[in-house]
């Protein structure tokens, strides 16, 4: 563990994350090395991540050790491997494109799916909340657990943009579930039918329905 912490500290000081690569064994659902390398080399993250390394590591049941400073931190396994790198809020407007205009029917108000909800306003600001189906303590590093039974403990703030010539996108601005929704991730947003919203793509697509609208993907 100490050796990995030293390598991480040196990488943050130099701005070169390459030496960390051989020590990265991502936890299930954690970000790819490309994303982790970007986080380590980003000057906006480096000071907070360096500060996290200087705080005493916290033993965690879902992972051996967590070095953290606020919502920036590192998860390490018992044998000293790096399992994930979490980063905090990204500056608003980091995505390219035009903020969503008013009048788009899927921004206004709230829509629902089974164990999840999506709030969006005409300015293109959105909030996704969802169940993680993790009992406490969480067995998945970086994933929040539900301490009192079924609860939408996952929380992801979004900025929704029109990138032109394709679907709208929702950029993850803050997230308390980095493995599933890493900060900076871009999720396609579509409205295949009135009152139905698709967020994400492929097997990561979440379906939401307005009140009074039915769709198989929204669930009960």
PDB file of C-alpha atoms in Angstrom:
ATOM      1  CA  UNK A   1       0.000   0.000   0.000  1.00  0.00           C
ATOM      2  CA  UNK A   2       2.763   2.460   0.939  1.00  0.00           C
ATOM      3  CA  UNK A   3       4.630   1.835  -2.324  1.00  0.00           C
ATOM      4  CA  UNK A   4       1.511   2.524  -4.375  1.00  0.00           C
ATOM      5  CA  UNK A   5       0.842   5.714  -2.420  1.00  0.00           C
ATOM      6  CA  UNK A   6       4.389   6.883  -3.167  1.00  0.00           C
ATOM      7  CA  UNK A   7       3.981   6.136  -6.877  1.00  0.00           C
ATOM      8  CA  UNK A   8       0.691   8.024  -6.924  1.00  0.00           C
ATOM      9  CA  UNK A   9       2.245  10.990  -5.127  1.00  0.00           C
ATOM     10  CA  UNK A  10       5.141  11.096  -7.614  1.00  0.00           C
ATOM     11  CA  UNK A  11       2.717  10.864 -10.543  1.00  0.00           C
ATOM     12  CA  UNK A  12       0.678  13.780  -9.213  1.00  0.00           C
ATOM     13  CA  UNK A  13       3.826  15.852  -8.671  1.00  0.00           C
ATOM     14  CA  UNK A  14       5.171  15.169 -12.160  1.00  0.00           C
ATOM     15  CA  UNK A  15       1.853  15.220 -14.007  1.00  0.00           C
ATOM     16  CA  UNK A  16       2.798  11.900 -15.637  1.00  0.00           C
ATOM     17  CA  UNK A  17       0.399   9.097 -14.604  1.00  0.00           C
ATOM     18  CA  UNK A  18       2.196   6.402 -16.653  1.00  0.00           C
ATOM     19  CA  UNK A  19       4.030   4.768 -13.686  1.00  0.00           C
ATOM     20  CA  UNK A  20       0.663   4.122 -12.014  1.00  0.00           C
ATOM     21  CA  UNK A  21      -0.689   2.047 -14.876  1.00  0.00           C
ATOM     22  CA  UNK A  22       0.863  -1.274 -13.810  1.00  0.00           C
ATOM     23  CA  UNK A  23      -0.646  -0.860 -10.346  1.00  0.00           C
ATOM     24  CA  UNK A  24      -4.189  -0.200 -11.578  1.00  0.00           C
ATOM     25  CA  UNK A  25      -6.547  -3.148 -11.107  1.00  0.00           C
ATOM     26  CA  UNK A  26      -9.989  -1.587 -11.537  1.00  0.00           C
ATOM     27  CA  UNK A  27     -12.746  -2.650  -9.200  1.00  0.00           C
ATOM     28  CA  UNK A  28     -15.889  -3.959 -10.934  1.00  0.00           C
ATOM     29  CA  UNK A  29     -17.485  -1.071 -12.782  1.00  0.00           C
ATOM     30  CA  UNK A  30     -14.599   1.335 -12.132  1.00  0.00           C
ATOM     31  CA  UNK A  31     -13.376   3.706 -14.824  1.00  0.00           C
ATOM     32  CA  UNK A  32     -11.008   2.614 -17.572  1.00  0.00           C
ATOM     33  CA  UNK A  33      -7.302   3.422 -17.361  1.00  0.00           C
ATOM     34  CA  UNK A  34      -7.776   6.176 -19.979  1.00  0.00           C
ATOM     35  CA  UNK A  35     -10.249   7.956 -17.699  1.00  0.00           C
ATOM     36  CA  UNK A  36      -8.085   7.395 -14.599  1.00  0.00           C
ATOM     37  CA  UNK A  37      -4.976   8.725 -16.362  1.00  0.00           C
ATOM     38  CA  UNK A  38      -6.898  11.844 -17.363  1.00  0.00           C
ATOM     39  CA  UNK A  39      -7.988  12.366 -13.758  1.00  0.00           C
ATOM     40  CA  UNK A  40      -4.451  12.004 -12.429  1.00  0.00           C
ATOM     41  CA  UNK A  41      -2.977  14.399 -14.993  1.00  0.00           C
ATOM     42  CA  UNK A  42      -5.689  17.066 -14.690  1.00  0.00           C
ATOM     43  CA  UNK A  43      -4.315  20.070 -12.732  1.00  0.00           C
ATOM     44  CA  UNK A  44      -7.807  20.740 -11.381  1.00  0.00           C
ATOM     45  CA  UNK A  45      -7.734  17.378  -9.588  1.00  0.00           C
ATOM     46  CA  UNK A  46      -4.086  17.081  -8.608  1.00  0.00           C
ATOM     47  CA  UNK A  47      -4.067  19.249  -5.476  1.00  0.00           C
ATOM     48  CA  UNK A  48      -7.128  17.531  -3.983  1.00  0.00           C
ATOM     49  CA  UNK A  49      -5.858  14.059  -4.859  1.00  0.00           C
ATOM     50  CA  UNK A  50      -2.444  14.872  -3.375  1.00  0.00           C
ATOM     51  CA  UNK A  51      -4.184  16.095  -0.223  1.00  0.00           C
ATOM     52  CA  UNK A  52      -6.150  12.822  -0.075  1.00  0.00           C
ATOM     53  CA  UNK A  53      -2.885  10.868  -0.006  1.00  0.00           C
ATOM     54  CA  UNK A  54      -1.709  12.867   2.980  1.00  0.00           C
ATOM     55  CA  UNK A  55      -4.760  11.955   5.044  1.00  0.00           C
ATOM     56  CA  UNK A  56      -4.709   8.725   7.066  1.00  0.00           C
ATOM     57  CA  UNK A  57      -6.187   5.831   5.088  1.00  0.00           C
ATOM     58  CA  UNK A  58      -9.572   4.615   6.273  1.00  0.00           C
ATOM     59  CA  UNK A  59     -10.223   0.860   6.434  1.00  0.00           C
ATOM     60  CA  UNK A  60     -13.400   0.047   4.541  1.00  0.00           C
ATOM     61  CA  UNK A  61     -15.363  -3.218   4.391  1.00  0.00           C
ATOM     62  CA  UNK A  62     -15.916  -2.909   0.637  1.00  0.00           C
ATOM     63  CA  UNK A  63     -12.220  -2.220  -0.072  1.00  0.00           C
ATOM     64  CA  UNK A  64      -9.096  -2.428   2.061  1.00  0.00           C
ATOM     65  CA  UNK A  65      -8.211   1.274   2.257  1.00  0.00           C
ATOM     66  CA  UNK A  66      -9.649   4.596   1.168  1.00  0.00           C
ATOM     67  CA  UNK A  67      -7.522   7.760   0.959  1.00  0.00           C
ATOM     68  CA  UNK A  68      -9.913  10.688   0.641  1.00  0.00           C
ATOM     69  CA  UNK A  69     -10.264  14.447   0.801  1.00  0.00           C
ATOM     70  CA  UNK A  70     -13.901  15.350   0.382  1.00  0.00           C
ATOM     71  CA  UNK A  71     -15.118  13.703  -2.814  1.00  0.00           C
ATOM     72  CA  UNK A  72     -11.612  13.128  -4.208  1.00  0.00           C
ATOM     73  CA  UNK A  73      -9.785   9.944  -3.330  1.00  0.00           C
ATOM     74  CA  UNK A  74      -8.191   6.594  -4.045  1.00  0.00           C
ATOM     75  CA  UNK A  75      -9.330   3.074  -3.254  1.00  0.00           C
ATOM     76  CA  UNK A  76      -6.561   0.508  -2.624  1.00  0.00           C
ATOM     77  CA  UNK A  77      -6.813  -3.250  -2.272  1.00  0.00           C
ATOM     78  CA  UNK A  78      -5.218  -5.273   0.519  1.00  0.00           C
ATOM     79  CA  UNK A  79      -2.195  -6.050  -1.673  1.00  0.00           C
ATOM     80  CA  UNK A  80      -1.676  -2.373  -2.512  1.00  0.00           C
ATOM     81  CA  UNK A  81      -3.265  -2.264  -5.960  1.00  0.00           C
ATOM     82  CA  UNK A  82      -5.148   0.853  -7.075  1.00  0.00           C
ATOM     83  CA  UNK A  83      -8.849  -0.038  -7.468  1.00  0.00           C
ATOM     84  CA  UNK A  84     -10.382   3.325  -8.401  1.00  0.00           C
ATOM     85  CA  UNK A  85      -9.781   7.072  -8.468  1.00  0.00           C
ATOM     86  CA  UNK A  86     -12.686   9.327  -7.533  1.00  0.00           C
ATOM     87  CA  UNK A  87     -12.811  13.009  -8.370  1.00  0.00           C
ATOM     88  CA  UNK A  88     -15.127  15.822  -7.355  1.00  0.00           C
ATOM     89  CA  UNK A  89     -17.249  18.372  -9.088  1.00  0.00           C
ATOM     90  CA  UNK A  90     -16.273  19.498 -12.530  1.00  0.00           C
ATOM     91  CA  UNK A  91     -16.553  23.153 -13.446  1.00  0.00           C
ATOM     92  CA  UNK A  92     -19.948  23.916 -15.052  1.00  0.00           C
ATOM     93  CA  UNK A  93     -19.870  24.287 -18.814  1.00  0.00           C
ATOM     94  CA  UNK A  94     -16.974  21.905 -19.365  1.00  0.00           C
ATOM     95  CA  UNK A  95     -18.809  20.117 -22.158  1.00  0.00           C
ATOM     96  CA  UNK A  96     -18.913  21.582 -25.633  1.00  0.00           C
ATOM     97  CA  UNK A  97     -22.272  22.391 -27.154  1.00  0.00           C
ATOM     98  CA  UNK A  98     -25.297  24.550 -26.557  1.00  0.00           C
ATOM     99  CA  UNK A  99     -27.250  24.341 -23.289  1.00  0.00           C
ATOM    100  CA  UNK A 100     -30.723  22.914 -23.744  1.00  0.00           C
ATOM    101  CA  UNK A 101     -33.304  25.572 -24.663  1.00  0.00           C
ATOM    102  CA  UNK A 102     -36.657  25.865 -22.972  1.00  0.00           C
ATOM    103  CA  UNK A 103     -39.585  24.051 -24.491  1.00  0.00           C
ATOM    104  CA  UNK A 104     -37.918  20.657 -24.880  1.00  0.00           C
ATOM    105  CA  UNK A 105     -40.625  18.364 -23.472  1.00  0.00           C
ATOM    106  CA  UNK A 106     -38.271  16.028 -21.616  1.00  0.00           C
ATOM    107  CA  UNK A 107     -36.537  18.708 -19.551  1.00  0.00           C
ATOM    108  CA  UNK A 108     -39.408  20.118 -17.549  1.00  0.00           C
ATOM    109  CA  UNK A 109     -40.420  18.402 -14.331  1.00  0.00           C
ATOM    110  CA  UNK A 110     -39.828  14.847 -13.231  1.00  0.00           C
ATOM    111  CA  UNK A 111     -39.986  11.492 -14.960  1.00  0.00           C
ATOM    112  CA  UNK A 112     -39.701   8.049 -13.404  1.00  0.00           C
ATOM    113  CA  UNK A 113     -38.424   4.514 -13.893  1.00  0.00           C
ATOM    114  CA  UNK A 114     -38.358   1.541 -11.557  1.00  0.00           C
ATOM    115  CA  UNK A 115     -36.187   2.610  -8.592  1.00  0.00           C
ATOM    116  CA  UNK A 116     -35.055   5.834 -10.256  1.00  0.00           C
ATOM    117  CA  UNK A 117     -36.162   9.355 -11.165  1.00  0.00           C
ATOM    118  CA  UNK A 118     -34.928  12.146 -13.423  1.00  0.00           C
ATOM    119  CA  UNK A 119     -35.547  15.845 -12.744  1.00  0.00           C
ATOM    120  CA  UNK A 120     -34.668  18.350 -15.430  1.00  0.00           C
ATOM    121  CA  UNK A 121     -35.354  22.046 -15.922  1.00  0.00           C
ATOM    122  CA  UNK A 122     -35.528  24.166 -19.092  1.00  0.00           C
ATOM    123  CA  UNK A 123     -31.948  25.422 -18.616  1.00  0.00           C
ATOM    124  CA  UNK A 124     -30.544  21.909 -19.127  1.00  0.00           C
ATOM    125  CA  UNK A 125     -29.740  21.176 -15.480  1.00  0.00           C
ATOM    126  CA  UNK A 126     -30.707  17.663 -14.430  1.00  0.00           C
ATOM    127  CA  UNK A 127     -30.616  15.412 -11.374  1.00  0.00           C
ATOM    128  CA  UNK A 128     -30.675  11.617 -11.621  1.00  0.00           C
ATOM    129  CA  UNK A 129     -31.423   9.661  -8.444  1.00  0.00           C
ATOM    130  CA  UNK A 130     -31.569   5.878  -8.303  1.00  0.00           C
ATOM    131  CA  UNK A 131     -31.393   2.755  -6.181  1.00  0.00           C
ATOM    132  CA  UNK A 132     -28.085   0.900  -6.149  1.00  0.00           C
ATOM    133  CA  UNK A 133     -29.587  -2.266  -4.603  1.00  0.00           C
ATOM    134  CA  UNK A 134     -26.533  -2.452  -2.315  1.00  0.00           C
ATOM    135  CA  UNK A 135     -27.137  -3.365   1.305  1.00  0.00           C
ATOM    136  CA  UNK A 136     -24.764  -1.832   3.842  1.00  0.00           C
ATOM    137  CA  UNK A 137     -21.860  -2.207   3.927  1.00  0.00           C
ATOM    138  CA  UNK A 138     -21.487  -1.951   0.180  1.00  0.00           C
ATOM    139  CA  UNK A 139     -19.603  -4.782  -1.495  1.00  0.00           C
ATOM    140  CA  UNK A 140     -18.780  -2.653  -4.545  1.00  0.00           C
ATOM    141  CA  UNK A 141     -16.095   0.005  -4.027  1.00  0.00           C
ATOM    142  CA  UNK A 142     -17.341   3.519  -4.654  1.00  0.00           C
ATOM    143  CA  UNK A 143     -21.025   2.520  -4.811  1.00  0.00           C
ATOM    144  CA  UNK A 144     -23.339   3.966  -2.116  1.00  0.00           C
ATOM    145  CA  UNK A 145     -25.397   1.520  -0.066  1.00  0.00           C
ATOM    146  CA  UNK A 146     -29.024   1.723   1.077  1.00  0.00           C
ATOM    147  CA  UNK A 147     -28.843   1.894   4.901  1.00  0.00           C
ATOM    148  CA  UNK A 148     -32.596   1.784   5.599  1.00  0.00           C
ATOM    149  CA  UNK A 149     -33.942  -0.496   2.899  1.00  0.00           C
ATOM    150  CA  UNK A 150     -35.097   0.594  -0.578  1.00  0.00           C
ATOM    151  CA  UNK A 151     -33.818   4.137  -1.118  1.00  0.00           C
ATOM    152  CA  UNK A 152     -32.650   6.140  -4.106  1.00  0.00           C
ATOM    153  CA  UNK A 153     -29.195   6.768  -2.616  1.00  0.00           C
ATOM    154  CA  UNK A 154     -27.438   7.234  -5.980  1.00  0.00           C
ATOM    155  CA  UNK A 155     -27.197  10.901  -6.948  1.00  0.00           C
ATOM    156  CA  UNK A 156     -25.838  12.284 -10.225  1.00  0.00           C
ATOM    157  CA  UNK A 157     -25.995  15.927 -11.339  1.00  0.00           C
ATOM    158  CA  UNK A 158     -26.214  16.455 -15.099  1.00  0.00           C
ATOM    159  CA  UNK A 159     -25.803  19.233 -17.661  1.00  0.00           C
ATOM    160  CA  UNK A 160     -27.780  18.523 -20.813  1.00  0.00           C
ATOM    161  CA  UNK A 161     -26.482  19.793 -24.156  1.00  0.00           C
ATOM    162  CA  UNK A 162     -27.334  19.900 -27.832  1.00  0.00           C
ATOM    163  CA  UNK A 163     -24.140  18.914 -29.653  1.00  0.00           C
ATOM    164  CA  UNK A 164     -25.718  19.309 -33.097  1.00  0.00           C
ATOM    165  CA  UNK A 165     -26.264  16.663 -35.725  1.00  0.00           C
ATOM    166  CA  UNK A 166     -27.038  13.888 -33.268  1.00  0.00           C
ATOM    167  CA  UNK A 167     -28.751  13.094 -29.957  1.00  0.00           C
ATOM    168  CA  UNK A 168     -28.617  15.440 -27.021  1.00  0.00           C
ATOM    169  CA  UNK A 169     -26.093  14.499 -24.347  1.00  0.00           C
ATOM    170  CA  UNK A 170     -26.112  14.694 -20.564  1.00  0.00           C
ATOM    171  CA  UNK A 171     -22.704  15.326 -18.994  1.00  0.00           C
ATOM    172  CA  UNK A 172     -22.093  13.929 -15.501  1.00  0.00           C
ATOM    173  CA  UNK A 173     -21.068  16.931 -13.386  1.00  0.00           C
ATOM    174  CA  UNK A 174     -21.062  15.324  -9.938  1.00  0.00           C
ATOM    175  CA  UNK A 175     -21.619  11.716  -8.915  1.00  0.00           C
ATOM    176  CA  UNK A 176     -21.600   9.672  -5.726  1.00  0.00           C
ATOM    177  CA  UNK A 177     -21.402   6.464  -7.816  1.00  0.00           C
ATOM    178  CA  UNK A 178     -18.152   6.879  -9.757  1.00  0.00           C
ATOM    179  CA  UNK A 179     -17.959   3.278 -10.985  1.00  0.00           C
ATOM    180  CA  UNK A 180     -21.343   3.538 -12.733  1.00  0.00           C
ATOM    181  CA  UNK A 181     -21.447   7.270 -13.560  1.00  0.00           C
ATOM    182  CA  UNK A 182     -17.921   8.744 -13.617  1.00  0.00           C
ATOM    183  CA  UNK A 183     -17.617  12.526 -13.636  1.00  0.00           C
ATOM    184  CA  UNK A 184     -17.226  13.767 -17.204  1.00  0.00           C
ATOM    185  CA  UNK A 185     -19.136  10.848 -18.738  1.00  0.00           C
ATOM    186  CA  UNK A 186     -21.423  11.833 -21.638  1.00  0.00           C
ATOM    187  CA  UNK A 187     -24.773  10.026 -21.863  1.00  0.00           C
ATOM    188  CA  UNK A 188     -27.003  10.304 -24.950  1.00  0.00           C
ATOM    189  CA  UNK A 189     -30.509  11.639 -24.263  1.00  0.00           C
ATOM    190  CA  UNK A 190     -33.418  10.829 -26.572  1.00  0.00           C
ATOM    191  CA  UNK A 191     -37.203  11.118 -26.551  1.00  0.00           C
ATOM    192  CA  UNK A 192     -38.506   8.251 -28.704  1.00  0.00           C
ATOM    193  CA  UNK A 193     -42.131   9.029 -27.833  1.00  0.00           C
ATOM    194  CA  UNK A 194     -43.930  11.875 -26.049  1.00  0.00           C
ATOM    195  CA  UNK A 195     -43.217  11.686 -22.346  1.00  0.00           C
ATOM    196  CA  UNK A 196     -40.602   8.909 -22.662  1.00  0.00           C
ATOM    197  CA  UNK A 197     -36.911   9.698 -22.049  1.00  0.00           C
ATOM    198  CA  UNK A 198     -33.926   7.441 -22.791  1.00  0.00           C
ATOM    199  CA  UNK A 199     -30.708   8.253 -20.922  1.00  0.00           C
ATOM    200  CA  UNK A 200     -27.507   6.403 -21.874  1.00  0.00           C
ATOM    201  CA  UNK A 201     -26.864   3.826 -24.563  1.00  0.00           C
ATOM    202  CA  UNK A 202     -26.645   0.073 -25.080  1.00  0.00           C
ATOM    203  CA  UNK A 203     -27.048  -2.004 -21.933  1.00  0.00           C
ATOM    204  CA  UNK A 204     -26.612   1.190 -19.855  1.00  0.00           C
ATOM    205  CA  UNK A 205     -29.827   2.792 -21.207  1.00  0.00           C
ATOM    206  CA  UNK A 206     -32.236   3.996 -18.522  1.00  0.00           C
ATOM    207  CA  UNK A 207     -35.860   4.613 -19.458  1.00  0.00           C
ATOM    208  CA  UNK A 208     -38.033   7.264 -17.763  1.00  0.00           C
ATOM    209  CA  UNK A 209     -41.731   8.095 -18.143  1.00  0.00           C
ATOM    210  CA  UNK A 210     -43.750  11.187 -17.337  1.00  0.00           C
ATOM    211  CA  UNK A 211     -46.820  10.836 -15.140  1.00  0.00           C
ATOM    212  CA  UNK A 212     -49.581   9.165 -17.106  1.00  0.00           C
ATOM    213  CA  UNK A 213     -47.200   7.695 -19.732  1.00  0.00           C
ATOM    214  CA  UNK A 214     -46.524   3.968 -19.912  1.00  0.00           C
ATOM    215  CA  UNK A 215     -43.521   2.154 -21.394  1.00  0.00           C
ATOM    216  CA  UNK A 216     -42.205  -1.332 -20.683  1.00  0.00           C
ATOM    217  CA  UNK A 217     -38.770   0.057 -19.757  1.00  0.00           C
ATOM    218  CA  UNK A 218     -40.154   2.284 -16.997  1.00  0.00           C
ATOM    219  CA  UNK A 219     -41.312  -0.662 -14.902  1.00  0.00           C
ATOM    220  CA  UNK A 220     -43.905  -0.567 -12.180  1.00  0.00           C
TER     221      UNK A 220
END
